[in-house]
């Protein structure tokens, strides 16, 4: 799915949707109209679901999904991901490459939209 596939009225309904964002310090909330204007987002396919994150489409090749957790009712999706766009040195990945997103299914449609997008120290606990 691509943003260009959406009807103009769907984009207009999406513009006022808000998301919270923490990058280095708390910023936001923002609305998706701002993301369309400044970020050049595009859908990212995650486990068969189109997901809209507030990141530019040119970063998509640098993104790896580490975990995707669906809610029981299928209306929310929580993602833990690694974006190596700005973490070129592998020793920096844990500190500057981790992000998490909470996404909600857009009403009446089969895609998810981030409502939270935060930095996350990549934490993997050892198996017990």
mmCIF file of C-alpha atoms in Angstrom:
data_model
loop_
_atom_site.group_PDB
_atom_site.id
_atom_site.type_symbol
_atom_site.label_atom_id
_atom_site.label_comp_id
_atom_site.label_asym_id
_atom_site.label_seq_id
_atom_site.Cartn_x
_atom_site.Cartn_y
_atom_site.Cartn_z
ATOM 1 C CA UNK A 1 0.000 0.000 0.000
ATOM 2 C CA UNK A 2 1.160 3.525 -0.754
ATOM 3 C CA UNK A 3 -0.101 6.873 0.488
ATOM 4 C CA UNK A 4 -0.915 7.703 -3.124
ATOM 5 C CA UNK A 5 -3.433 4.801 -3.057
ATOM 6 C CA UNK A 6 -5.552 6.537 -0.415
ATOM 7 C CA UNK A 7 -8.513 8.637 -1.419
ATOM 8 C CA UNK A 8 -8.075 12.382 -0.752
ATOM 9 C CA UNK A 9 -10.846 12.324 1.874
ATOM 10 C CA UNK A 10 -8.947 9.658 3.847
ATOM 11 C CA UNK A 11 -5.791 11.798 3.823
ATOM 12 C CA UNK A 12 -7.848 14.774 5.038
ATOM 13 C CA UNK A 13 -9.254 12.676 7.906
ATOM 14 C CA UNK A 14 -5.722 11.535 8.764
ATOM 15 C CA UNK A 15 -4.135 15.026 8.829
ATOM 16 C CA UNK A 16 -5.502 16.050 12.275
ATOM 17 C CA UNK A 17 -4.558 12.717 13.889
ATOM 18 C CA UNK A 18 -1.892 13.368 16.483
ATOM 19 C CA UNK A 19 1.186 11.462 17.542
ATOM 20 C CA UNK A 20 3.634 11.965 20.368
ATOM 21 C CA UNK A 21 7.321 11.931 19.576
ATOM 22 C CA UNK A 22 10.420 11.818 21.749
ATOM 23 C CA UNK A 23 13.734 12.226 19.975
ATOM 24 C CA UNK A 24 16.608 13.391 22.217
ATOM 25 C CA UNK A 25 14.110 15.418 24.214
ATOM 26 C CA UNK A 26 10.336 15.520 24.387
ATOM 27 C CA UNK A 27 8.837 16.978 21.271
ATOM 28 C CA UNK A 28 5.225 17.027 20.282
ATOM 29 C CA UNK A 29 2.545 16.193 20.047
ATOM 30 C CA UNK A 30 2.454 16.632 16.306
ATOM 31 C CA UNK A 31 -0.277 15.965 13.802
ATOM 32 C CA UNK A 32 -0.005 13.909 10.639
ATOM 33 C CA UNK A 33 -0.538 17.024 8.526
ATOM 34 C CA UNK A 34 2.879 18.176 9.772
ATOM 35 C CA UNK A 35 4.384 14.776 9.000
ATOM 36 C CA UNK A 36 3.046 14.936 5.433
ATOM 37 C CA UNK A 37 4.497 18.422 5.064
ATOM 38 C CA UNK A 38 7.959 17.842 6.582
ATOM 39 C CA UNK A 39 8.738 14.112 6.796
ATOM 40 C CA UNK A 40 7.704 12.539 3.441
ATOM 41 C CA UNK A 41 6.307 9.410 5.146
ATOM 42 C CA UNK A 42 5.194 6.258 3.359
ATOM 43 C CA UNK A 43 3.653 2.994 4.482
ATOM 44 C CA UNK A 44 6.028 0.360 5.776
ATOM 45 C CA UNK A 45 4.937 -3.274 5.560
ATOM 46 C CA UNK A 46 5.106 -4.960 8.986
ATOM 47 C CA UNK A 47 4.011 -8.588 9.226
ATOM 48 C CA UNK A 48 1.502 -8.088 6.439
ATOM 49 C CA UNK A 49 0.152 -4.788 7.785
ATOM 50 C CA UNK A 50 0.662 -1.360 6.198
ATOM 51 C CA UNK A 51 2.005 0.920 8.940
ATOM 52 C CA UNK A 52 2.548 4.660 8.753
ATOM 53 C CA UNK A 53 5.448 5.944 10.866
ATOM 54 C CA UNK A 54 6.567 9.585 11.074
ATOM 55 C CA UNK A 55 9.862 8.911 9.303
ATOM 56 C CA UNK A 56 10.898 9.783 5.750
ATOM 57 C CA UNK A 57 10.480 7.016 3.198
ATOM 58 C CA UNK A 58 14.178 7.148 2.313
ATOM 59 C CA UNK A 59 14.926 5.763 5.804
ATOM 60 C CA UNK A 60 12.880 2.601 5.222
ATOM 61 C CA UNK A 61 15.821 0.532 3.893
ATOM 62 C CA UNK A 62 17.619 1.249 7.187
ATOM 63 C CA UNK A 63 14.750 0.049 9.392
ATOM 64 C CA UNK A 64 14.608 -3.456 10.873
ATOM 65 C CA UNK A 65 11.581 -4.585 12.856
ATOM 66 C CA UNK A 66 12.763 -6.295 16.030
ATOM 67 C CA UNK A 67 9.333 -7.035 17.514
ATOM 68 C CA UNK A 68 5.748 -6.485 16.448
ATOM 69 C CA UNK A 69 3.049 -7.082 19.044
ATOM 70 C CA UNK A 70 -0.626 -7.017 18.044
ATOM 71 C CA UNK A 71 -3.370 -6.253 20.519
ATOM 72 C CA UNK A 72 -5.940 -8.980 21.144
ATOM 73 C CA UNK A 73 -8.616 -7.055 19.274
ATOM 74 C CA UNK A 74 -6.311 -6.313 16.311
ATOM 75 C CA UNK A 75 -6.782 -2.553 16.668
ATOM 76 C CA UNK A 76 -3.280 -1.709 17.918
ATOM 77 C CA UNK A 77 0.234 -2.684 16.976
ATOM 78 C CA UNK A 78 3.323 -2.038 19.105
ATOM 79 C CA UNK A 79 6.663 -2.044 17.296
ATOM 80 C CA UNK A 80 10.242 -2.157 18.495
ATOM 81 C CA UNK A 81 12.581 -1.306 15.668
ATOM 82 C CA UNK A 82 16.125 -0.461 14.764
ATOM 83 C CA UNK A 83 16.738 2.461 12.404
ATOM 84 C CA UNK A 84 20.393 2.649 11.395
ATOM 85 C CA UNK A 85 20.027 5.869 9.398
ATOM 86 C CA UNK A 86 22.021 7.847 11.943
ATOM 87 C CA UNK A 87 23.755 4.992 13.803
ATOM 88 C CA UNK A 88 26.423 3.982 11.301
ATOM 89 C CA UNK A 89 28.817 2.627 13.935
ATOM 90 C CA UNK A 90 27.588 -0.746 15.325
ATOM 91 C CA UNK A 91 28.687 0.290 18.818
ATOM 92 C CA UNK A 92 26.165 3.160 18.658
ATOM 93 C CA UNK A 93 23.176 1.029 17.593
ATOM 94 C CA UNK A 94 21.998 0.297 21.131
ATOM 95 C CA UNK A 95 21.992 3.985 22.052
ATOM 96 C CA UNK A 96 20.883 5.765 18.894
ATOM 97 C CA UNK A 97 19.254 3.179 16.646
ATOM 98 C CA UNK A 98 16.325 1.995 18.746
ATOM 99 C CA UNK A 99 12.761 3.237 18.439
ATOM 100 C CA UNK A 100 9.348 2.071 19.535
ATOM 101 C CA UNK A 101 5.992 2.906 18.075
ATOM 102 C CA UNK A 102 2.425 2.400 19.189
ATOM 103 C CA UNK A 103 0.121 2.327 16.189
ATOM 104 C CA UNK A 104 -3.669 2.277 15.939
ATOM 105 C CA UNK A 105 -5.764 0.935 13.103
ATOM 106 C CA UNK A 106 -7.236 3.865 11.204
ATOM 107 C CA UNK A 107 -11.042 3.661 11.592
ATOM 108 C CA UNK A 108 -12.719 1.890 8.702
ATOM 109 C CA UNK A 109 -9.423 0.997 6.999
ATOM 110 C CA UNK A 110 -6.852 -1.774 7.022
ATOM 111 C CA UNK A 111 -3.751 0.242 7.921
ATOM 112 C CA UNK A 112 -2.085 1.383 11.119
ATOM 113 C CA UNK A 113 -0.948 4.884 12.056
ATOM 114 C CA UNK A 114 1.637 5.722 14.731
ATOM 115 C CA UNK A 115 0.251 7.616 17.716
ATOM 116 C CA UNK A 116 3.529 7.292 19.658
ATOM 117 C CA UNK A 117 7.053 7.263 18.199
ATOM 118 C CA UNK A 118 9.887 7.348 20.736
ATOM 119 C CA UNK A 119 13.566 6.651 21.000
ATOM 120 C CA UNK A 120 14.312 3.397 22.803
ATOM 121 C CA UNK A 121 17.579 1.981 24.064
ATOM 122 C CA UNK A 122 17.725 -1.413 22.395
ATOM 123 C CA UNK A 123 17.348 -3.704 25.380
ATOM 124 C CA UNK A 124 17.438 -7.453 24.966
ATOM 125 C CA UNK A 125 17.379 -9.448 28.188
ATOM 126 C CA UNK A 126 19.074 -12.847 28.292
ATOM 127 C CA UNK A 127 16.793 -15.885 28.181
ATOM 128 C CA UNK A 128 16.041 -17.445 31.582
#
